[in-house]
Coordinates of C-alpha atoms and ligand atoms in Angstrom, one line a residue:
M1396 CA 2.5 11.5 -87.5
L1397 CA 5.0 9.6 -85.9
K1398 CA 7.8 10.8 -83.9
V1399 CA 10.2 8.3 -82.5
N1400 CA 13.4 10.0 -80.2
K1401 CA 16.1 9.0 -78.8
L1402 CA 14.2 5.8 -77.8
N1403 CA 16.7 3.4 -75.1
K1404 CA 15.6 0.2 -73.6
S1405 CA 17.7 -2.5 -72.0
F1406 CA 16.7 -6.0 -70.7
G1407 CA 18.0 -6.7 -67.4
E1408 CA 21.9 -6.4 -68.7
N1409 CA 20.5 -6.5 -72.4
K1410 CA 21.0 -2.8 -74.2
V1411 CA 18.1 -3.5 -76.6
L1412 CA 17.3 0.3 -77.9
N1413 CA 20.4 2.4 -78.4
D1414 CA 18.8 6.0 -79.4
I1415 CA 16.4 4.7 -81.8
S1416 CA 15.1 7.9 -84.0
F1417 CA 13.1 8.2 -86.9
E1418 CA 9.8 9.9 -88.1
L1419 CA 6.5 9.2 -90.1
K1420 CA 4.3 12.0 -91.7
S1421 CA 0.6 10.7 -91.7
G1422 CA -0.5 8.3 -95.3
E1423 CA 3.5 7.3 -94.6
I1424 CA 4.7 3.6 -94.4
G1425 CA 7.5 3.5 -92.8
V1426 CA 9.5 -0.5 -93.0
L1427 CA 12.1 -1.5 -90.3
L1428 CA 14.2 -3.7 -91.8
G1429 CA 17.1 -5.6 -89.6
K1430 CA 18.7 -8.9 -87.9
S1431 CA 16.5 -10.9 -85.4
G1432 CA 17.1 -10.2 -82.4
T1433 CA 17.9 -6.1 -83.0
G1434 CA 14.8 -4.7 -80.8
K1435 CA 12.0 -4.5 -84.0
T1436 CA 9.1 -5.7 -81.7
T1437 CA 10.1 -4.3 -78.9
I1438 CA 10.2 -0.5 -80.9
L1439 CA 6.4 -2.1 -81.7
R1440 CA 5.9 -2.7 -77.9
C1441 CA 7.0 0.6 -76.9
I1442 CA 4.9 2.8 -79.0
N1443 CA 1.7 0.9 -78.5
G1444 CA 2.2 1.0 -74.9
L1445 CA 3.4 -3.2 -74.1
E1446 CA 6.6 -2.3 -73.2
E1447 CA 8.4 0.4 -70.8
F1448 CA 11.3 2.2 -71.5
D1449 CA 13.8 3.2 -70.3
R1450 CA 14.8 7.0 -71.8
G1451 CA 13.1 8.7 -74.4
E1452 CA 10.4 10.0 -76.5
I1453 CA 7.6 9.0 -78.8
T1454 CA 5.5 11.8 -79.8
V1455 CA 1.8 10.6 -81.9
D1456 CA -0.5 13.1 -83.5
D1457 CA 1.6 16.2 -81.7
I1458 CA 1.6 14.9 -78.6
S1459 CA 4.8 13.6 -76.7
I1460 CA 5.2 11.1 -74.3
K1461 CA 8.8 10.4 -71.9
N1462 CA 7.4 7.5 -70.4
V1463 CA 5.2 4.6 -70.2
K1464 CA 2.7 6.1 -67.8
D1465 CA 1.6 8.8 -70.1
I1466 CA 0.5 5.8 -72.7
N1467 CA -3.2 6.2 -71.6
K1468 CA -2.3 9.7 -74.0
I1469 CA -1.8 8.3 -77.1
R1470 CA -3.3 5.3 -76.8
N1471 CA -6.1 5.8 -78.7
K1472 CA -3.7 6.6 -81.6
T1473 CA -2.3 4.3 -81.7
G1474 CA -2.9 0.6 -83.2
M1475 CA -1.3 -2.7 -83.5
V1476 CA -1.2 -6.6 -86.1
F1477 CA 1.1 -8.8 -84.1
Q1478 CA 3.0 -11.5 -85.9
N1479 CA 0.5 -14.2 -84.4
F1480 CA -2.7 -11.6 -84.9
N1481 CA -3.7 -12.2 -81.0
L1482 CA -7.5 -13.1 -82.3
F1483 CA -9.6 -13.7 -79.3
P1484 CA -10.0 -17.6 -80.2
H1485 CA -13.6 -17.9 -78.1
M1486 CA -15.0 -14.5 -79.8
S1487 CA -15.9 -14.1 -83.7
V1488 CA -14.9 -11.7 -86.0
L1489 CA -17.6 -8.8 -85.2
E1490 CA -16.9 -9.7 -81.5
N1491 CA -12.9 -9.6 -81.6
I1492 CA -13.3 -6.3 -83.8
I1493 CA -16.1 -4.4 -81.5
Q1494 CA -14.8 -5.2 -78.0
A1495 CA -12.2 -2.6 -77.7
P1496 CA -14.5 0.4 -79.4
I1497 CA -17.5 -1.1 -76.8
S1498 CA -15.2 -1.3 -73.6
V1499 CA -12.2 1.1 -73.9
A1500 CA -13.2 4.0 -75.9
K1501 CA -16.8 3.3 -74.8
I1502 CA -18.6 3.7 -78.4
S1503 CA -22.4 2.6 -78.7
K1504 CA -22.8 -0.7 -80.1
E1505 CA -24.5 -0.1 -83.1
E1506 CA -22.1 2.4 -83.8
A1507 CA -19.4 -0.5 -82.7
V1508 CA -20.7 -2.9 -85.0
N1509 CA -21.5 -0.1 -88.2
T1510 CA -17.5 0.4 -88.3
A1511 CA -16.9 -3.4 -87.9
K1512 CA -18.7 -4.0 -90.8
K1513 CA -17.2 -0.9 -92.7
L1514 CA -14.3 -2.6 -92.2
L1515 CA -14.8 -6.2 -92.9
K1516 CA -15.9 -4.6 -96.2
L1517 CA -12.6 -2.8 -96.1
V1518 CA -10.9 -6.0 -95.9
D1519 CA -12.9 -8.3 -97.9
L1520 CA -14.2 -11.0 -95.3
E1521 CA -17.6 -9.8 -95.0
D1522 CA -19.2 -13.5 -95.5
K1523 CA -17.0 -13.5 -92.0
I1524 CA -18.5 -11.7 -89.9
N1525 CA -20.3 -14.9 -87.4
S1526 CA -16.8 -17.1 -87.6
Y1527 CA -14.5 -17.9 -85.0
P1528 CA -11.0 -17.5 -85.4
F1529 CA -10.1 -21.0 -85.6
E1530 CA -12.4 -21.4 -88.8
L1531 CA -10.4 -19.5 -90.6
S1532 CA -7.0 -19.2 -93.2
G1533 CA -3.5 -17.6 -92.4
G1534 CA -4.5 -14.6 -94.6
Q1535 CA -7.9 -14.3 -92.9
K1536 CA -6.4 -14.0 -89.5
Q1537 CA -4.3 -11.7 -90.5
R1538 CA -7.1 -10.0 -92.4
V1539 CA -9.6 -9.5 -88.9
A1540 CA -6.3 -8.4 -87.0
I1541 CA -6.1 -5.6 -89.6
A1542 CA -9.7 -4.4 -89.3
R1543 CA -9.4 -5.2 -85.6
A1544 CA -6.5 -2.7 -85.6
C1545 CA -8.0 -0.3 -87.4
A1546 CA -11.5 -0.3 -85.1
L1547 CA -10.4 2.8 -82.8
T1548 CA -9.1 5.4 -86.2
P1549 CA -5.4 4.6 -85.3
K1550 CA -3.6 7.6 -86.4
V1551 CA -0.2 5.0 -86.5
L1552 CA -0.7 1.4 -87.1
C1553 CA 2.2 -0.8 -86.8
F1554 CA 2.5 -4.5 -88.7
D1555 CA 5.2 -7.0 -87.0
E1556 CA 6.3 -9.6 -89.8
P1557 CA 2.9 -8.7 -91.7
T1558 CA 3.5 -10.6 -94.9
S1559 CA 6.1 -14.3 -92.8
A1560 CA 2.5 -16.7 -93.0
L1561 CA 1.5 -15.7 -96.3
D1562 CA 1.2 -16.9 -99.6
A1563 CA 1.9 -14.3 -102.5
E1564 CA -1.8 -13.6 -103.5
S1565 CA -2.7 -13.1 -99.6
I1566 CA 0.3 -10.7 -99.6
K1567 CA -1.2 -9.0 -102.8
K1568 CA -4.6 -8.3 -100.6
V1569 CA -2.5 -7.4 -98.0
I1570 CA -0.4 -4.5 -99.6
N1571 CA -4.1 -3.3 -101.3
I1572 CA -5.8 -3.3 -97.3
I1573 CA -2.2 -0.9 -96.1
N1574 CA -2.7 1.0 -99.5
E1575 CA -6.2 2.1 -98.7
L1576 CA -5.0 2.9 -95.1
K1577 CA -2.3 4.8 -96.4
N1578 CA -4.5 7.0 -98.7
K1579 CA -6.6 7.8 -94.8
K1580 CA -3.8 9.3 -93.8
I1581 CA -2.5 6.9 -91.6
A1582 CA 1.5 7.0 -90.6
I1583 CA 2.3 3.0 -90.9
L1584 CA 5.2 1.1 -89.3
I1585 CA 6.3 -2.6 -91.0
I1586 CA 8.9 -4.8 -89.8
T1587 CA 9.6 -7.5 -92.6
H1588 CA 12.5 -9.4 -93.7
D1589 CA 10.9 -9.5 -96.5
I1590 CA 12.9 -6.9 -99.2
G1591 CA 10.4 -7.0 -102.1
F1592 CA 7.7 -6.3 -100.0
A1593 CA 9.8 -3.8 -98.0
N1594 CA 10.8 -1.8 -101.2
E1595 CA 7.4 -2.2 -102.8
I1596 CA 5.2 -0.9 -99.8
G1597 CA 7.8 1.5 -97.8
D1598 CA 8.3 5.0 -98.8
K1599 CA 11.2 5.3 -96.0
I1600 CA 13.6 2.3 -95.3
I1601 CA 14.6 2.7 -90.9
N1602 CA 17.8 0.5 -90.5
I1603 CA 18.0 -0.5 -86.5
Ligands
LIG2605 N1 10.2 -9.7 -72.0 C1 11.8 -9.6 -72.7 N2 12.4 -10.1 -71.6 C2 14.1 -10.1 -71.6 N3 14.5 -10.5 -73.4 C3 13.8 -9.7 -74.1 C4 11.9 -9.4 -74.1 N4 11.9 -9.3 -75.2 C5 12.9 -9.2 -76.1 N5 14.0 -9.5 -75.3 C6 15.3 -9.9 -75.7 O1 15.1 -8.1 -76.4 C7 15.8 -8.1 -78.1 C8 15.0 -7.9 -79.2 O2 13.6 -8.8 -79.4 P1 13.2 -8.3 -80.6 O3 12.3 -9.5 -80.1 O4 12.7 -7.1 -80.2 O5 13.8 -8.2 -81.9 P2 13.4 -8.4 -82.8 O6 14.1 -7.7 -83.5 O7 12.0 -8.1 -83.4 O8 14.3 -10.0 -83.9 P3 13.1 -11.2 -84.3 O9 13.6 -10.2 -86.1 O10 13.3 -11.9 -84.5 O11 11.3 -11.0 -84.3 C9 16.2 -10.0 -77.9 O12 17.7 -10.4 -77.6 C10 15.5 -10.0 -77.1 O13 16.0 -11.4 -76.6
LIG2606 MG1 10.7 -9.2 -84.1

């Protein structure tokens, strides 16, 4: 589960997050809606330890942190799929997925490769295992990013506008994958401006 309690964040004089609170159960899908610049991406970055927050509390899987310095307590429990995917360009699809499990989580290469193959099956990209990001379409890159974010078996998975660059067919695939992750009891937090997508996939709408 994920709980965000009275999260506050300013960039200098710009108060971006003002007592943001919400909660997601395991297997629940929350959709973050709000105008451009309201701080949606900042919330995801705080949850994933990519941004310091000023005040408040983030709880993942019953472990609470009140300061980004404690992020290591929850870091392996969260994953993020970035808006521009952030794949490592010099690494193959397989290498992108096994990098963190091997170097961060100290999982054996054999086990990491086995997990990566299962995840590539989940996102329907088994045939692209040795391709490089530049050889993939936008929708394929998106699905590699999802597989990579799942490689550390997160309890919470965050998506920043996952459908913004995708055609209708790819959006359907992403919806199916997200529903499979929901069945694995992952709490899922999605930023979108696509109200149709939000209504189709969300269990809960969080207005920012
Ligand atoms: N590193 C930073 N330094 C200074 N200001 C920042 C930084 N990152 C974000 N901001 C500011 O914080 C505010 C919220 O940004 P954020 O990216 O979270 O918005 P958003 O809700 O995701 O918007 P969009 O829907 O356009 O993606 C904006 O005013 C932005 O300029
Ligand atoms: Mg954003």
